[in-house]
GROMACS .gro file of C-alpha atoms in nm:
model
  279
    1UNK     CA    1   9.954  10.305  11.991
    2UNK     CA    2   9.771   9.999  11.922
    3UNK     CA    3   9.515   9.920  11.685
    4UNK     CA    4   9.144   9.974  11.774
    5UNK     CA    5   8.968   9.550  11.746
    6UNK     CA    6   8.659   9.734  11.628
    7UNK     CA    7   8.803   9.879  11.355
    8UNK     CA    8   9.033   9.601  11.275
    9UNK     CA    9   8.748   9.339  11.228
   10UNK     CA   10   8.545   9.623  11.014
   11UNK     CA   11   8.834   9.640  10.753
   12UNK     CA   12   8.869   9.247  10.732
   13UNK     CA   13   8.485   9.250  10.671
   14UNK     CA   14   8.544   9.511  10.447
   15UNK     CA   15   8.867   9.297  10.237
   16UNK     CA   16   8.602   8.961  10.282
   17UNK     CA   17   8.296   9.125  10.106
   18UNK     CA   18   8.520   9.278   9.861
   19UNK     CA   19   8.684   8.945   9.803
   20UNK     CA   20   8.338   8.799   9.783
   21UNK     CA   21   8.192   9.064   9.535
   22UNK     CA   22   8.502   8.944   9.305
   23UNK     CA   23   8.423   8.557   9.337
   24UNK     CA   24   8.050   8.671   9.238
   25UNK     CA   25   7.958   8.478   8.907
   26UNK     CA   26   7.885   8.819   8.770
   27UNK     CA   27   8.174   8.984   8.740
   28UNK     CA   28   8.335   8.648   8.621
   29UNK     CA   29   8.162   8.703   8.357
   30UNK     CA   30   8.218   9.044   8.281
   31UNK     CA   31   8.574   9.020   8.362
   32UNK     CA   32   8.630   8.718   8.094
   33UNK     CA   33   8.457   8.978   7.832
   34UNK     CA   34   8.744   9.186   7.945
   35UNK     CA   35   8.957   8.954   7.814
   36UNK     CA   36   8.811   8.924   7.511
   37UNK     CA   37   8.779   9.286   7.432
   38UNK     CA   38   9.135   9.293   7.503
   39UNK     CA   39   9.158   8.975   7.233
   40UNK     CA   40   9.007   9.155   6.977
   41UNK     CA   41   9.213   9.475   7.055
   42UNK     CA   42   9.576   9.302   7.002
   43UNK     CA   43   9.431   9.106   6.691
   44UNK     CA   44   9.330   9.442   6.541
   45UNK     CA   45   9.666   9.643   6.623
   46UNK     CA   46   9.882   9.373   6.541
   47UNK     CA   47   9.678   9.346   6.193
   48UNK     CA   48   9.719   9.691   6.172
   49UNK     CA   49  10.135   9.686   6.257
   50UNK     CA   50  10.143   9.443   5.970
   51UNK     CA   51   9.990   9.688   5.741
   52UNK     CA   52  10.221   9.972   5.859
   53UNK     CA   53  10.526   9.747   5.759
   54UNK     CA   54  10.437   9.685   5.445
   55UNK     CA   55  10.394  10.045   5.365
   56UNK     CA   56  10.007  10.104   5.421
   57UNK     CA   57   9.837  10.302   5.619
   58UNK     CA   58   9.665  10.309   5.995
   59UNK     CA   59   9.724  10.358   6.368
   60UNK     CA   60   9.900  10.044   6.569
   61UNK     CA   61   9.722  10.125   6.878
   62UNK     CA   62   9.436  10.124   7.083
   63UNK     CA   63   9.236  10.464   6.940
   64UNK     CA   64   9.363  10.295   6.605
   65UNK     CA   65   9.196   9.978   6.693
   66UNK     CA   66   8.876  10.126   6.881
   67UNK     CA   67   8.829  10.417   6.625
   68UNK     CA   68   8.664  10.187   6.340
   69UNK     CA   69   8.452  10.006   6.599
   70UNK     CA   70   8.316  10.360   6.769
   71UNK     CA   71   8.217  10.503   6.434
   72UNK     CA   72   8.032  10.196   6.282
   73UNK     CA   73   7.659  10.211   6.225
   74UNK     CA   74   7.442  10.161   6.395
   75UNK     CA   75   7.626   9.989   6.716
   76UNK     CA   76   7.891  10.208   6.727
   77UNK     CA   77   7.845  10.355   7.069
   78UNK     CA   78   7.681  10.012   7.210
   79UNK     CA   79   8.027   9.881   7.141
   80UNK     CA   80   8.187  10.160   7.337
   81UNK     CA   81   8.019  10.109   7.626
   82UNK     CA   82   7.973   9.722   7.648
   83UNK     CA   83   8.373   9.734   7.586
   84UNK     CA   84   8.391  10.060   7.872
   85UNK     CA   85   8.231   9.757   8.122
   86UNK     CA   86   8.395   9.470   8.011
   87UNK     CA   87   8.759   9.595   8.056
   88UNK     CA   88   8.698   9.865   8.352
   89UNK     CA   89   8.542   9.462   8.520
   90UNK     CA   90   8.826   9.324   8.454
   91UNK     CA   91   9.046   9.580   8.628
   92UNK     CA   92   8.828   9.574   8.898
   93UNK     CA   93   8.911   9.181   8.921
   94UNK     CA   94   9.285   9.254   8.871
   95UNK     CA   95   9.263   9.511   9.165
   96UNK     CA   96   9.091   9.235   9.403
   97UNK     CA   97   9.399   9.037   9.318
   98UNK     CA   98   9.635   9.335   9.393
   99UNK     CA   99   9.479   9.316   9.729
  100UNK     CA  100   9.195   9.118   9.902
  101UNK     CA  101   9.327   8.808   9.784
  102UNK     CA  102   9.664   8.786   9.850
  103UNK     CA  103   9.626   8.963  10.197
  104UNK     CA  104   9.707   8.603  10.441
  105UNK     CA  105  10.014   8.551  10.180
  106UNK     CA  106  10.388   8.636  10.245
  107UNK     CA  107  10.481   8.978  10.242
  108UNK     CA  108  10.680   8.897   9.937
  109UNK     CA  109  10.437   8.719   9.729
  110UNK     CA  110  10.155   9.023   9.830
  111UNK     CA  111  10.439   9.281   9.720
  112UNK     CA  112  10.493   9.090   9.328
  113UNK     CA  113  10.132   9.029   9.308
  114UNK     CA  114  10.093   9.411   9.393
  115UNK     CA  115  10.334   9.504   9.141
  116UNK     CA  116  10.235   9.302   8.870
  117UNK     CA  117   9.842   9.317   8.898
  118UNK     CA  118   9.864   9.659   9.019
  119UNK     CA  119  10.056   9.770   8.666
  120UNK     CA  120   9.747   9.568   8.513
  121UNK     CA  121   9.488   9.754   8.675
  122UNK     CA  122   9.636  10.076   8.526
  123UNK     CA  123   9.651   9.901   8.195
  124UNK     CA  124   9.297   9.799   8.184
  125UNK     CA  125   9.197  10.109   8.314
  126UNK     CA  126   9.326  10.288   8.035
  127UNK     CA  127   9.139  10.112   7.788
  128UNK     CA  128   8.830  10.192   7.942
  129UNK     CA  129   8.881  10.520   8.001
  130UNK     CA  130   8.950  10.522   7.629
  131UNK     CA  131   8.600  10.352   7.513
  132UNK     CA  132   8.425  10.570   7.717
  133UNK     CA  133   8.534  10.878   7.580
  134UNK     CA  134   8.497  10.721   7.222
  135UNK     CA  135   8.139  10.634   7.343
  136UNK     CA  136   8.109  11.045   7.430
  137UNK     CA  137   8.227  11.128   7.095
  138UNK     CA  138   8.559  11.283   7.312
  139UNK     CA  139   8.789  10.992   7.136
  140UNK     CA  140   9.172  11.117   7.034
  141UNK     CA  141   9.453  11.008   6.889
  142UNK     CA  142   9.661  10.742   7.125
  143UNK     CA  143   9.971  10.914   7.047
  144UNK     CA  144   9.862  11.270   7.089
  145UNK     CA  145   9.798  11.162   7.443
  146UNK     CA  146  10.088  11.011   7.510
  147UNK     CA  147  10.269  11.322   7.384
  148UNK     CA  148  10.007  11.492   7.599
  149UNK     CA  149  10.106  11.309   7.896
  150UNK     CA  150  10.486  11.329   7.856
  151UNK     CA  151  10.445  11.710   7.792
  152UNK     CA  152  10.266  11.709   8.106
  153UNK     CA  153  10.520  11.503   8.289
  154UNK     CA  154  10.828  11.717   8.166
  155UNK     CA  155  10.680  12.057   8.292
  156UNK     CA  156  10.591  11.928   8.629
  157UNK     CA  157  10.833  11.988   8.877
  158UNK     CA  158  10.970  11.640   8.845
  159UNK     CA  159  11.096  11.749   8.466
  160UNK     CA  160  11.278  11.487   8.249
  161UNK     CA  161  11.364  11.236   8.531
  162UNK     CA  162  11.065  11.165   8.590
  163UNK     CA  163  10.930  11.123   8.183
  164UNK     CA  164  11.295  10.878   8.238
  165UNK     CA  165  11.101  10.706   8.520
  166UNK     CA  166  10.800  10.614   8.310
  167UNK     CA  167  11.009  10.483   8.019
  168UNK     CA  168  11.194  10.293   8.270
  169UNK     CA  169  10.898  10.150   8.401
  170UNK     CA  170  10.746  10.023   8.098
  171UNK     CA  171  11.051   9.917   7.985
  172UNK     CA  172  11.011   9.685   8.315
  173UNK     CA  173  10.651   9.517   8.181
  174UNK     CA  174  10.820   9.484   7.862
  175UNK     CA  175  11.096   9.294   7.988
  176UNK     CA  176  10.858   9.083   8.261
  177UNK     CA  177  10.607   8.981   7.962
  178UNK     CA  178  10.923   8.867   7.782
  179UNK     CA  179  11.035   8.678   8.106
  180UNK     CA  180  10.657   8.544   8.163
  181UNK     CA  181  10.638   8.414   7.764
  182UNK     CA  182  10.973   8.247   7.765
  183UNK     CA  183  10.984   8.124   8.141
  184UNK     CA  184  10.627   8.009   8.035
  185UNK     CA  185  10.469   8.110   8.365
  186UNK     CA  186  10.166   8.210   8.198
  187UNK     CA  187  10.041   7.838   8.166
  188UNK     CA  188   9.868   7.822   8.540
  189UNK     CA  189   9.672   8.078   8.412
  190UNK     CA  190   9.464   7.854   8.206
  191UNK     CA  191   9.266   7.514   8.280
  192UNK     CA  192   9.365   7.354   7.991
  193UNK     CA  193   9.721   7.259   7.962
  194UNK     CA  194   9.784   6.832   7.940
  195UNK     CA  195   9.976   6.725   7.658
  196UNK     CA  196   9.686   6.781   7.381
  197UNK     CA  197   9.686   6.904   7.049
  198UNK     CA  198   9.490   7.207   7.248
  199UNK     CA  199   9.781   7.207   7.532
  200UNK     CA  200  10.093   7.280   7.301
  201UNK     CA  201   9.918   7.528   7.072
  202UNK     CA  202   9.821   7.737   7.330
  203UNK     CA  203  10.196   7.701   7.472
  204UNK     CA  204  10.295   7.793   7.164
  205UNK     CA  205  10.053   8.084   7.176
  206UNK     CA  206  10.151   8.199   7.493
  207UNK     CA  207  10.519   8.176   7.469
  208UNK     CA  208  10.476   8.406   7.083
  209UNK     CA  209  10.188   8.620   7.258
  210UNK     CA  210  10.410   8.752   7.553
  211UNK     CA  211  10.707   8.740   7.398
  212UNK     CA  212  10.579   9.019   7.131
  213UNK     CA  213  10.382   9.235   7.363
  214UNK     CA  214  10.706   9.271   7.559
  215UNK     CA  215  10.938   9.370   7.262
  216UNK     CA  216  10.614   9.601   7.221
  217UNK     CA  217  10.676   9.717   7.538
  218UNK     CA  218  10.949   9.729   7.512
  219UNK     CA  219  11.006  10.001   7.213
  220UNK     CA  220  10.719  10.191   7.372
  221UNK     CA  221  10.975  10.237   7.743
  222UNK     CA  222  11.275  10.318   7.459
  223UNK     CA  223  11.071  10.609   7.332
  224UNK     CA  224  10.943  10.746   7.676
  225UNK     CA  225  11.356  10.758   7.762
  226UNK     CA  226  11.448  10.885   7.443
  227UNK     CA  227  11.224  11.175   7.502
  228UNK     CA  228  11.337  11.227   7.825
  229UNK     CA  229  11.685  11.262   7.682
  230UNK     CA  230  11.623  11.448   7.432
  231UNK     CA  231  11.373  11.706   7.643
  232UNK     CA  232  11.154  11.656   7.318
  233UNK     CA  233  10.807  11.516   7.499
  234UNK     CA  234  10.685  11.549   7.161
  235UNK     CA  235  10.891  11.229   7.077
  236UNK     CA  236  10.682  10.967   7.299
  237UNK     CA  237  10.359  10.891   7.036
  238UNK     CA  238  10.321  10.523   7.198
  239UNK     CA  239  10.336  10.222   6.995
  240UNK     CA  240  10.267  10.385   6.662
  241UNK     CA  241  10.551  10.604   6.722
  242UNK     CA  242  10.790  10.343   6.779
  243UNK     CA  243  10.669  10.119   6.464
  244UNK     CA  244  10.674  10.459   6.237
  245UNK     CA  245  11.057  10.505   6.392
  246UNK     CA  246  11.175  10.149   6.320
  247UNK     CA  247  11.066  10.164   5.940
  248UNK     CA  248  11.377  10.394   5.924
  249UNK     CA  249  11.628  10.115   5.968
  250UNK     CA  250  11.712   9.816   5.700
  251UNK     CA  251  11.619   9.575   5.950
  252UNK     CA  252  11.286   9.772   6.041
  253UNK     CA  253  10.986   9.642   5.843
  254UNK     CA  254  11.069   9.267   5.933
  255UNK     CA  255  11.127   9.374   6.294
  256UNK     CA  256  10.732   9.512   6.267
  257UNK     CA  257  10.629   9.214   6.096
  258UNK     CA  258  10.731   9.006   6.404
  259UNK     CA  259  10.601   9.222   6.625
  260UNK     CA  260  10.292   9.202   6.453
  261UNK     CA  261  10.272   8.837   6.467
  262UNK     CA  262  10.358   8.802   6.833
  263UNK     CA  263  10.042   9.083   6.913
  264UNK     CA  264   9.804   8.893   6.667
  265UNK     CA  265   9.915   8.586   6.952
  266UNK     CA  266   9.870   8.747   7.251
  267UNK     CA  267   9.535   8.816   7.137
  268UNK     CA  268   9.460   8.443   7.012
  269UNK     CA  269   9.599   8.338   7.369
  270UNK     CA  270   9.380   8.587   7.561
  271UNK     CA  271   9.073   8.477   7.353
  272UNK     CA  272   9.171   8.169   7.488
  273UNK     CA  273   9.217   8.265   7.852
  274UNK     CA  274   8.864   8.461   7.845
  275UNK     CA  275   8.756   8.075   7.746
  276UNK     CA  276   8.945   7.887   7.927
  277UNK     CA  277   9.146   8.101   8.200
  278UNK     CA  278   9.164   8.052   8.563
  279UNK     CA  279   8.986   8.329   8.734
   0.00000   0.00000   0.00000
């Protein structure tokens, strides 16, 4: 059965506009604010980690983060939304480069760029999602959530394999961010990389950045397994979760603290990307 030429020029119209819609100077924009919500976002939890390891209190994640900023007066919800746009843009952009624009590449190069931006587009997603129910005043707990979800996961027919699969998933990001910070693959992402004063900070950046949001990662994929394990879906509270568990070990607290750091760098570098990154 072969393919109707009608309908096969209508869907590459279809993938151009879309493709063009992305290049628009408009969602540049809005896509860059993405990246700078996201900025502020790692700056705040990885303030917040640092607290947590030195015995005070708050959340390390994003409700933690976002809670503050949806209950100051009298922007509070203004925030909400303008962050609900910025970051739901930029996974609109990441989804473009999921698909539109690597469509004439190698099937191998449109199957990694898949992968990886398609894993992004979730990401981004989820932050949205999460503004715009602080915006409606619907706003919970990260962790309660995640326990939500993992409950949710372990009753479905799939059971614990599938909670496993998650865990084992995330545990993959972790590991790639890792790869991407100490490979240093994130530097075509960003104009500005000659041998400058500018250049090796933001290498330096970069390289701490990734390397921390994986380990983040990381403990996040070792909690979704332990759960699994453990049937205990109750287990799998996200990054808090993890951070609360390491403070149980000698070795804990600095552990945090360098997690901390390498979040509080991500966000510096994705300030910088919103600035200066290759879109």
């Amino acid at each position: 059965m072969t393919a109707e030429p009608g309908g096969e020029t209508a869907g590459s119209e279809a993938a151009q506009a879309l493709e063009e819609a992305a290049d628009s100077p408009g969602l540049d924009f809005l896509a860059r604010s993405g990246f700078a919500v996201l900025a502020l976002l790692h700056i705040l939890i990885g303030s917040i980690a640092a607290s947590v390891a030195f015995g005070g209190y708050g959340q390390a994640e994003t409700s933690g983060a976002i809670g503050p900023l949806a209950r100051s007066e009298p922007f509070g919800p203004l925030l909400m939304w303008a962050g609900c746009i910025a970051c739901a843009s930029l996974a609109l952009w990441q989804f473009a480069e999921a698909t539109v624009r690597v469509r004439r590449r190698p099937t191998r190069e449109r199957l990694a760029k898949g992968i990886s931006s398609g894993s992004l587009v979730f990401i981004y997603g989820s932050v949205a999602a999460t503004f715009a129910a602080f915006a409606g005043g619907t706003g919970r707990d990260s962790g309660d959530r995640t326990s939500d979800f993992s409950a949710a996961v372990v009753a479905s027919p799939a059971g614990a394999p599938a909670l496993g699969a998650v865990g084992a998933l995330i545990l993959g990001i972790g590991a790639y961010f890792v790869f991407k910070g100490s490979a240093r693959r994130f530097r075509p992402e960003l104009k500005y990389f000659e041998d400058t004063r500018r250049g090796h900070l933001l290498n330096a950046l970069g390289v701490a950045g990734h390397i921390g949001k994986g380990v983040a990662l990381f403990l996040v994929g070792l909690l979704f397994i332990a759960a699994a394990v453990n049937h205990q879906p109750e287990e799998s509270t996200g990054l808090d979760g993890s951070l609360q568990a390491l403070l149980d070990y000698p070795f804990g607290a600095p552990l945090i603290l360098v997690i901390a750091a390498g979040l509080i760098c991500y966000g510096i570098f994705a300030l910088a990307r919103a600035r200066w990154g290759r879109m």
